[in-house]
CSV table of C-alpha atoms and ligand atoms in Angstrom, one decimal:
chain,number,residue,atom,x,y,z
A,1,UNK,CA,-27.6,-59.0,-32.6
A,2,UNK,CA,-31.3,-58.1,-32.6
A,3,UNK,CA,-33.5,-57.8,-29.3
A,4,UNK,CA,-36.8,-58.8,-28.7
A,5,UNK,CA,-38.3,-57.9,-25.0
A,6,UNK,CA,-39.4,-60.1,-22.5
A,7,UNK,CA,-41.8,-59.1,-20.7
A,8,UNK,CA,-43.6,-59.7,-17.4
A,9,UNK,CA,-47.3,-60.4,-16.1
A,10,UNK,CA,-47.6,-56.7,-15.1
A,11,UNK,CA,-46.5,-55.6,-18.7
A,12,UNK,CA,-43.0,-54.8,-17.4
A,13,UNK,CA,-40.0,-55.5,-19.7
A,14,UNK,CA,-37.7,-57.6,-17.6
A,15,UNK,CA,-35.5,-58.6,-20.5
A,16,UNK,CA,-34.3,-59.5,-23.8
A,17,UNK,CA,-33.8,-62.4,-26.4
A,18,UNK,CA,-30.7,-61.9,-28.4
A,19,UNK,CA,-31.5,-62.5,-32.1
A,20,UNK,CA,-28.7,-62.7,-35.0
A,21,UNK,CA,-29.3,-60.7,-38.0
A,22,UNK,CA,-27.2,-60.8,-41.0
A,23,UNK,CA,-27.0,-57.3,-42.6
A,24,UNK,CA,-25.7,-57.3,-46.0
A,25,UNK,CA,-23.2,-54.2,-47.1
A,26,UNK,CA,-26.3,-53.2,-48.9
A,27,UNK,CA,-28.3,-52.8,-46.1
A,28,UNK,CA,-30.5,-55.8,-47.0
A,29,UNK,CA,-31.2,-57.8,-43.9
A,30,UNK,CA,-30.9,-61.8,-43.9
A,31,UNK,CA,-33.1,-63.9,-41.7
A,32,UNK,CA,-32.0,-66.9,-39.1
A,33,UNK,CA,-33.7,-69.0,-41.0
A,34,UNK,CA,-31.4,-68.5,-44.6
A,35,UNK,CA,-28.2,-69.3,-42.3
A,36,UNK,CA,-28.5,-71.0,-39.4
A,37,UNK,CA,-29.2,-74.3,-40.6
A,38,UNK,CA,-26.0,-73.8,-43.4
A,39,UNK,CA,-23.7,-72.7,-40.4
A,40,UNK,CA,-24.7,-76.0,-38.2
A,41,UNK,CA,-24.2,-77.8,-41.2
A,42,UNK,CA,-20.7,-77.2,-42.0
A,43,UNK,CA,-20.1,-76.8,-38.4
A,44,UNK,CA,-19.5,-73.0,-37.9
A,45,UNK,CA,-22.8,-72.4,-36.0
A,46,UNK,CA,-20.3,-72.1,-33.1
A,47,UNK,CA,-18.5,-69.4,-34.5
A,48,UNK,CA,-22.0,-67.1,-34.6
A,49,UNK,CA,-22.9,-68.4,-31.1
A,50,UNK,CA,-20.2,-67.3,-29.6
A,51,UNK,CA,-19.9,-64.0,-31.0
A,52,UNK,CA,-23.6,-63.4,-30.3
A,53,UNK,CA,-22.9,-64.3,-26.7
A,54,UNK,CA,-20.0,-62.1,-26.1
A,55,UNK,CA,-22.2,-59.1,-27.3
A,56,UNK,CA,-24.9,-60.1,-24.9
A,57,UNK,CA,-22.6,-60.0,-22.4
A,58,UNK,CA,-20.9,-56.7,-23.2
A,59,UNK,CA,-24.4,-55.6,-23.7
A,60,UNK,CA,-25.0,-56.8,-20.0
A,61,UNK,CA,-21.9,-55.2,-18.9
A,62,UNK,CA,-22.8,-51.7,-20.3
A,63,UNK,CA,-26.3,-52.2,-18.4
A,64,UNK,CA,-24.7,-52.9,-15.4
A,65,UNK,CA,-25.0,-49.4,-13.6
A,66,UNK,CA,-28.1,-48.1,-15.5
A,67,UNK,CA,-31.5,-48.7,-15.0
A,68,UNK,CA,-31.4,-51.8,-17.1
A,69,UNK,CA,-29.3,-53.5,-14.6
A,70,UNK,CA,-31.9,-55.8,-13.8
A,71,UNK,CA,-32.9,-56.6,-17.6
A,72,UNK,CA,-31.5,-60.2,-18.5
A,73,UNK,CA,-30.6,-61.6,-22.1
A,74,UNK,CA,-31.6,-65.0,-23.5
A,75,UNK,CA,-29.2,-66.3,-25.9
A,76,UNK,CA,-29.7,-69.1,-28.3
A,77,UNK,CA,-27.6,-72.3,-28.3
A,78,UNK,CA,-27.3,-75.4,-31.4
A,79,UNK,CA,-26.9,-78.6,-30.3
A,80,UNK,CA,-23.9,-78.4,-32.5
A,81,UNK,CA,-22.2,-76.6,-29.7
A,82,UNK,CA,-22.0,-78.9,-27.3
A,83,UNK,CA,-19.8,-80.9,-30.1
A,84,UNK,CA,-17.3,-78.1,-30.9
A,85,UNK,CA,-16.8,-75.7,-27.8
A,86,UNK,CA,-16.3,-76.6,-24.2
A,87,UNK,CA,-19.8,-74.7,-23.7
A,88,UNK,CA,-19.0,-74.3,-20.0
A,89,UNK,CA,-15.8,-72.7,-20.0
A,90,UNK,CA,-16.7,-70.3,-23.0
A,91,UNK,CA,-19.4,-69.0,-20.8
A,92,UNK,CA,-17.8,-68.9,-17.7
A,93,UNK,CA,-14.9,-66.8,-19.3
A,94,UNK,CA,-17.3,-64.3,-21.0
A,95,UNK,CA,-18.9,-63.3,-18.0
A,96,UNK,CA,-15.5,-63.3,-15.6
A,97,UNK,CA,-13.8,-60.8,-18.4
A,98,UNK,CA,-17.1,-58.5,-18.4
A,99,UNK,CA,-17.7,-58.9,-15.1
A,100,UNK,CA,-21.2,-59.7,-15.3
A,101,UNK,CA,-23.7,-61.9,-12.9
A,102,UNK,CA,-24.3,-65.1,-14.5
A,103,UNK,CA,-27.9,-65.1,-13.4
A,104,UNK,CA,-28.2,-62.2,-16.2
A,105,UNK,CA,-27.7,-64.3,-19.0
A,106,UNK,CA,-30.5,-67.1,-20.0
A,107,UNK,CA,-28.8,-69.6,-22.3
A,108,UNK,CA,-31.9,-71.3,-24.4
A,109,UNK,CA,-31.4,-74.8,-25.3
A,110,UNK,CA,-33.6,-76.5,-27.8
A,111,UNK,CA,-35.1,-79.9,-26.6
A,112,UNK,CA,-33.9,-81.8,-29.9
A,113,UNK,CA,-30.4,-80.1,-28.8
A,114,UNK,CA,-30.8,-82.1,-25.3
A,115,UNK,CA,-31.4,-85.1,-27.0
A,116,UNK,CA,-28.3,-85.4,-29.1
A,117,UNK,CA,-25.6,-86.1,-26.3
A,118,UNK,CA,-28.5,-86.2,-23.6
A,119,UNK,CA,-25.5,-87.4,-20.8
A,120,UNK,CA,-23.3,-84.8,-22.2
A,121,UNK,CA,-25.6,-82.0,-22.1
A,122,UNK,CA,-27.0,-82.8,-18.6
A,123,UNK,CA,-23.8,-82.6,-17.5
A,124,UNK,CA,-22.7,-79.2,-19.0
A,125,UNK,CA,-26.4,-77.7,-18.1
A,126,UNK,CA,-26.2,-78.9,-14.1
A,127,UNK,CA,-22.5,-77.1,-13.9
A,128,UNK,CA,-24.1,-74.0,-15.9
A,129,UNK,CA,-26.9,-74.0,-13.3
A,130,UNK,CA,-24.7,-74.5,-10.6
A,131,UNK,CA,-22.9,-71.3,-11.6
A,132,UNK,CA,-25.8,-69.5,-11.8
A,133,UNK,CA,-26.7,-69.2,-15.1
A,134,UNK,CA,-30.7,-69.8,-16.3
A,135,UNK,CA,-31.2,-72.3,-18.6
A,136,UNK,CA,-34.3,-72.4,-21.1
A,137,UNK,CA,-36.1,-75.2,-22.5
A,138,UNK,CA,-36.7,-73.6,-26.5
A,139,UNK,CA,-39.3,-74.1,-28.8
A,140,UNK,CA,-41.1,-76.9,-26.0
A,141,UNK,CA,-43.8,-79.2,-27.8
A,142,UNK,CA,-41.9,-78.7,-31.8
A,143,UNK,CA,-40.1,-82.0,-31.4
A,144,UNK,CA,-41.6,-85.3,-30.7
A,145,UNK,CA,-39.9,-86.3,-27.3
A,146,UNK,CA,-40.7,-83.5,-24.8
A,147,UNK,CA,-41.9,-85.2,-21.8
A,148,UNK,CA,-38.9,-87.8,-22.1
A,149,UNK,CA,-36.8,-84.5,-22.4
A,150,UNK,CA,-38.5,-83.3,-19.1
A,151,UNK,CA,-38.0,-86.3,-17.5
A,152,UNK,CA,-34.2,-86.1,-17.7
A,153,UNK,CA,-33.1,-82.3,-18.0
A,154,UNK,CA,-33.6,-79.9,-15.0
A,155,UNK,CA,-34.0,-76.6,-16.3
A,156,UNK,CA,-35.3,-73.3,-14.9
A,157,UNK,CA,-37.6,-72.4,-17.8
A,158,UNK,CA,-40.1,-73.9,-20.2
A,159,UNK,CA,-40.4,-71.6,-23.1
A,160,UNK,CA,-43.9,-72.6,-25.2
A,161,UNK,CA,-43.9,-71.8,-29.2
A,162,UNK,CA,-47.6,-70.7,-29.6
A,163,UNK,CA,-46.8,-71.1,-33.4
A,164,UNK,CA,-47.1,-74.9,-33.1
A,165,UNK,CA,-50.4,-74.2,-31.6
A,166,UNK,CA,-51.6,-72.0,-34.1
A,167,UNK,CA,-51.6,-75.2,-36.4
A,168,UNK,CA,-54.2,-76.9,-34.5
A,169,UNK,CA,-57.6,-75.8,-35.8
A,170,UNK,CA,-59.6,-76.8,-32.7
A,171,UNK,CA,-59.1,-73.9,-30.3
A,172,UNK,CA,-60.6,-75.7,-27.3
A,173,UNK,CA,-58.0,-78.8,-27.8
A,174,UNK,CA,-55.0,-76.0,-28.0
A,175,UNK,CA,-56.4,-74.2,-25.1
A,176,UNK,CA,-56.4,-77.8,-22.8
A,177,UNK,CA,-52.1,-78.5,-24.3
A,178,UNK,CA,-51.6,-75.2,-23.4
A,179,UNK,CA,-53.0,-75.1,-20.2
A,180,UNK,CA,-51.5,-78.7,-18.8
A,181,UNK,CA,-48.1,-77.7,-20.0
A,182,UNK,CA,-47.9,-74.6,-17.9
A,183,UNK,CA,-49.5,-76.4,-15.0
A,184,UNK,CA,-46.8,-79.4,-15.2
A,185,UNK,CA,-44.0,-76.9,-15.4
A,186,UNK,CA,-45.3,-75.0,-12.4
A,187,UNK,CA,-45.3,-78.3,-11.0
A,188,UNK,CA,-41.8,-79.3,-11.8
A,189,UNK,CA,-40.7,-75.6,-10.6
A,190,UNK,CA,-40.3,-74.1,-13.9
A,191,UNK,CA,-41.2,-70.9,-15.2
A,192,UNK,CA,-42.9,-70.5,-18.4
A,193,UNK,CA,-42.3,-68.2,-21.5
A,194,UNK,CA,-44.8,-68.3,-24.1
A,195,UNK,CA,-43.8,-67.0,-27.6
A,196,UNK,CA,-45.2,-65.6,-30.5
A,197,UNK,CA,-47.9,-63.7,-28.8
A,198,UNK,CA,-49.4,-61.6,-31.4
A,199,UNK,CA,-52.6,-60.3,-29.9
A,200,UNK,CA,-54.2,-59.3,-26.7
A,201,UNK,CA,-57.0,-62.1,-26.3
A,202,UNK,CA,-53.8,-64.7,-26.4
A,203,UNK,CA,-52.0,-62.3,-23.7
A,204,UNK,CA,-55.2,-62.7,-21.5
A,205,UNK,CA,-56.0,-66.0,-21.9
A,206,UNK,CA,-52.4,-67.4,-21.4
A,207,UNK,CA,-52.0,-64.8,-18.1
A,208,UNK,CA,-55.1,-66.3,-16.9
A,209,UNK,CA,-53.4,-70.1,-17.4
A,210,UNK,CA,-50.6,-68.9,-15.3
A,211,UNK,CA,-48.1,-68.2,-17.4
A,212,UNK,CA,-46.0,-65.7,-16.2
A,213,UNK,CA,-43.8,-64.3,-18.8
A,214,UNK,CA,-44.1,-63.4,-22.7
A,215,UNK,CA,-42.5,-62.8,-25.8
A,216,UNK,CA,-43.9,-61.8,-29.1
A,217,UNK,CA,-44.8,-59.4,-32.1
A,218,UNK,CA,-47.6,-58.3,-29.7
A,219,UNK,CA,-45.3,-56.5,-27.5
A,220,UNK,CA,-42.7,-56.0,-30.3
A,221,UNK,CA,-40.1,-57.5,-33.0
A,222,UNK,CA,-36.7,-58.1,-32.6
A,223,UNK,CA,-35.1,-54.5,-33.2
A,224,UNK,CA,-31.8,-53.3,-32.7
A,225,UNK,CA,-30.3,-52.5,-29.8
A,226,UNK,CA,-30.1,-49.0,-29.9
A,227,UNK,CA,-34.0,-49.0,-30.5
A,228,UNK,CA,-34.3,-51.3,-27.5
A,229,UNK,CA,-32.4,-48.8,-25.4
A,230,UNK,CA,-34.7,-46.1,-26.7
A,231,UNK,CA,-38.2,-47.6,-26.5
A,232,UNK,CA,-37.5,-49.9,-23.2
B,1,LIG,P1,-36.3,-69.2,-31.7
B,1,LIG,O1,-34.9,-69.2,-31.0
B,1,LIG,O2,-37.3,-69.9,-31.1
B,1,LIG,O3,-36.3,-67.2,-32.0
B,1,LIG,C1,-37.7,-66.6,-31.9
B,1,LIG,C2,-38.4,-66.5,-33.5
B,1,LIG,O4,-39.2,-66.2,-33.4
B,1,LIG,C3,-37.3,-65.3,-34.0
B,1,LIG,O5,-37.5,-65.2,-35.3
B,1,LIG,C4,-38.5,-64.1,-33.6
B,1,LIG,O6,-38.2,-63.2,-34.5
B,1,LIG,C5,-39.8,-64.9,-33.8
B,1,LIG,N1,-40.7,-64.3,-33.2
B,1,LIG,C6,-41.0,-63.3,-32.0
B,1,LIG,N2,-42.0,-63.3,-32.0
B,1,LIG,C7,-43.1,-63.6,-33.0
B,1,LIG,C8,-44.4,-63.3,-33.1
B,1,LIG,O7,-45.4,-63.1,-32.2
B,1,LIG,N3,-45.0,-64.2,-33.9
B,1,LIG,C9,-44.2,-65.1,-35.3
B,1,LIG,N4,-44.3,-65.6,-36.2
B,1,LIG,N5,-43.0,-65.0,-34.8
B,1,LIG,C10,-42.1,-64.4,-34.0
B,1,LIG,P2,-35.8,-65.2,-36.0
B,1,LIG,O8,-35.1,-64.0,-35.2
B,1,LIG,O9,-36.1,-65.0,-37.5
B,1,LIG,O10,-34.8,-66.7,-35.4
B,1,LIG,C11,-35.5,-67.8,-35.9
B,1,LIG,C12,-34.6,-69.1,-35.2
B,1,LIG,O11,-33.1,-68.7,-35.8
B,1,LIG,C13,-34.6,-68.7,-33.8
B,1,LIG,O12,-35.9,-69.2,-33.5
B,1,LIG,C14,-33.4,-69.7,-33.5
B,1,LIG,O13,-34.0,-71.2,-33.3
B,1,LIG,C15,-32.8,-69.1,-34.5
B,1,LIG,N6,-31.7,-68.5,-34.2
B,1,LIG,C16,-31.6,-67.1,-34.5
B,1,LIG,N7,-30.3,-66.1,-33.9
B,1,LIG,C17,-29.7,-67.7,-33.5
B,1,LIG,C18,-28.4,-67.4,-32.8
B,1,LIG,O14,-27.6,-66.6,-32.8
B,1,LIG,N8,-27.6,-68.3,-32.6
B,1,LIG,C19,-28.7,-70.0,-33.0
B,1,LIG,N9,-28.0,-71.4,-32.7
B,1,LIG,N10,-29.7,-69.7,-33.9
B,1,LIG,C20,-30.3,-68.5,-33.9
B,2,LIG,CA1,-34.5,-68.8,-28.7
B,3,LIG,CA1,-38.2,-70.2,-29.5
């Protein structure tokens, strides 16, 4: 598990996203792009996800009585998890086992995952939120049905990916889209995280647009836990 800091408007680190890294015995690193899809297609992704969720909850329990007690950790979920395991039971058992407050754990679900079995995922999500977990819509805007997803799913946070805006050549167009999505999220009572923030000017522009939280190489790449603890 690597951690990438989540930063608020004042520059304070308020949490981290847990991202999987596969270290080979010779020390070389395999990135998620080279194994997540295979795990999804072979029906094994829930094994990795449950492993990372447990590491994250364990980490939160270690931080409980330290200066890091207020930090949250965001974990990723695959659409497949909803078929393979009882997501609600697994997560509530984990937080109980380690005595961690569920509000410390942010659950990142992509809009595509939410569309696979909308009724089932909607039900699980509302139960998870009822239990105090924070639910984030990951990669918002990357798919094709973002608006209908927003209509149906109640989540706490909208996570916008800068990368999909990078493909737009016209900067003014990008800006208008971002501004509108941020306002829309605000009106729906959701917090906004922008990920993929790489430059100071992006940060400044996004702050002015009302974005409250940021993630990206501008602050830090995902790093090993020990390094995270040394830095933040
Ligand atoms: P994601 O959830 O959207 O995670 C963000 C990805 O963007 C990470 O890639 C991160 O390293 C990268 N990133 C962060 N800041 C920047 C930036 O400023 N610029 C650019 N260009 N990239 C940035 P990573 O770690 O390679 O993960 C890729 C994807 O693999 C993740 O995308 C997520 O969908 C998936 N993934 C990673 N770990 C897990 C896991 O434990 N379970 C599941 N189901 N999926 C995972
Ligand atoms: Ca994510
Ligand atoms: Ca994302």
